[in-house]
Short mmCIF file of C-alpha atoms in Angstrom, two decimals:
data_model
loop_
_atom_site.label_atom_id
_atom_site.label_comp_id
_atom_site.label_asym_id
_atom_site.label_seq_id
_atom_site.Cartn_x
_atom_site.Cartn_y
_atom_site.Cartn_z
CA UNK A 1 23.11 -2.35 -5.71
CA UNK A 2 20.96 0.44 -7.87
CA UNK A 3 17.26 -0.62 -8.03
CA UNK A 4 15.31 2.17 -10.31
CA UNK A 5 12.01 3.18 -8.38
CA UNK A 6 9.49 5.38 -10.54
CA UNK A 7 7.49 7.15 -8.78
CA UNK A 8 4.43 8.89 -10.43
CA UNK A 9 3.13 10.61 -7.55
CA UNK A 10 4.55 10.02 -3.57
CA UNK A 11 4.34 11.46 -0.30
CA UNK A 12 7.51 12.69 0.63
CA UNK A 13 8.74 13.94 4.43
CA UNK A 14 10.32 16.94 2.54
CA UNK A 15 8.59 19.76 0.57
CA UNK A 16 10.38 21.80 -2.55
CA UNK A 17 9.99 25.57 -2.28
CA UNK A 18 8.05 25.92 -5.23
CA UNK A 19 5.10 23.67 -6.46
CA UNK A 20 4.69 25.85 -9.71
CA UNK A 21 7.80 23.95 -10.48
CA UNK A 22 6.98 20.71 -10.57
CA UNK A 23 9.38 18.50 -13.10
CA UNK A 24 11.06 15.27 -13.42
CA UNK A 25 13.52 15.18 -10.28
CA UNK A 26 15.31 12.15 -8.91
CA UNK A 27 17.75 11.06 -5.16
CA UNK A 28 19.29 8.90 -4.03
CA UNK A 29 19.17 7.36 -1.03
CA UNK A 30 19.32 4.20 1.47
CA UNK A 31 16.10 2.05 2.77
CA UNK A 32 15.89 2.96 6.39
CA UNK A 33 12.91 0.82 7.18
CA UNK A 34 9.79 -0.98 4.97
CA UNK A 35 6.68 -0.66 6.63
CA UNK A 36 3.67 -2.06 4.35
CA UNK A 37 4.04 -0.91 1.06
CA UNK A 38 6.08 2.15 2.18
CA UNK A 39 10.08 2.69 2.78
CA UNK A 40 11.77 5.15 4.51
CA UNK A 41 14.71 6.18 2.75
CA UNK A 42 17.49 8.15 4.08
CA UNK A 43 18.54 10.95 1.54
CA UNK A 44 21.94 10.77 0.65
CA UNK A 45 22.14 12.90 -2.52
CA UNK A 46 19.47 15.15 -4.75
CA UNK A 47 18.02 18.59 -4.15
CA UNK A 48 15.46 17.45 -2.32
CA UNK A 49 18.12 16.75 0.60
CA UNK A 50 18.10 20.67 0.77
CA UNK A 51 14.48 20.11 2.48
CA UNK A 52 14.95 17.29 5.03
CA UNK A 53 17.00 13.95 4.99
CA UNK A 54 13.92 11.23 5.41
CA UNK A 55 11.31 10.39 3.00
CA UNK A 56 8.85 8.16 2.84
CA UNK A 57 8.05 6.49 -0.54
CA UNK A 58 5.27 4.16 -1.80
CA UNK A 59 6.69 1.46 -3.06
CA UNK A 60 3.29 -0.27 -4.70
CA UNK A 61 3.97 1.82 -7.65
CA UNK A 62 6.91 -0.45 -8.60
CA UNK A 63 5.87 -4.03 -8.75
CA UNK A 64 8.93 -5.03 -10.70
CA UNK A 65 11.56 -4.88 -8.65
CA UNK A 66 12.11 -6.18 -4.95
CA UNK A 67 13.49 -3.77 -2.28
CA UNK A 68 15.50 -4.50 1.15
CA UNK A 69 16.16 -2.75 4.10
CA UNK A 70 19.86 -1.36 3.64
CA UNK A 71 19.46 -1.08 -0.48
CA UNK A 72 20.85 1.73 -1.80
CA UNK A 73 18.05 3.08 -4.97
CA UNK A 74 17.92 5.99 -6.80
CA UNK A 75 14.43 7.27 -6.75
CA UNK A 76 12.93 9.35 -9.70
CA UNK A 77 9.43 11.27 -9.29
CA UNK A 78 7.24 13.85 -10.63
CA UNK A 79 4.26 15.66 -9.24
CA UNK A 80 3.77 17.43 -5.88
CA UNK A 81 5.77 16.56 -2.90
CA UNK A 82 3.97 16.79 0.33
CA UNK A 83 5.14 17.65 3.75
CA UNK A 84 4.66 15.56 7.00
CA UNK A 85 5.77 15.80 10.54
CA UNK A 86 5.25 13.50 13.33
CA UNK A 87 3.34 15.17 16.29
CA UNK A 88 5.13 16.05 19.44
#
């Protein structure tokens, strides 16, 4: 099942190369875990998946629509991504 996730602005694990390109870009991708308001989502396709294959993803923005661990959604965004590691 396709749920439709707009997110305005989100802090993603993955970074693009450029942020002076910053446009309308979407994935796809499977709900790892749900923490909160947040998901981790496990990139299966989009150029983003060229930076990393986790993202977290605020899922507040979206108070429409309910979301599962295991749902498959195809996440649009636009804005800056930012970049986050765990510590070692």
């Amino acid at each position: 099942m396709y749920n439709t996730l707009i997110v305005l602005t989100s802090c993603l694990l993955a970074a693009f190369s450029n942020e002076d390109q910053m446009q309308n870009a979407a994935f796809t991708g499977m709900i790892e875990s749900i923490h909160n308001d947040r998901a981790i989502f496990v990139i299966e396709e989009g150029e983003i998946l060229s930076s990393g294959d986790k993202v977290s993803v605020n899922l507040s923005v979206n108070e429409e629509d309910t979301f599962a661990v295991g749902d498959r959604v195809v996440v649009e965004y636009e804005g800056a991504v930012m970049e986050s590691r765990k510590s070692s």
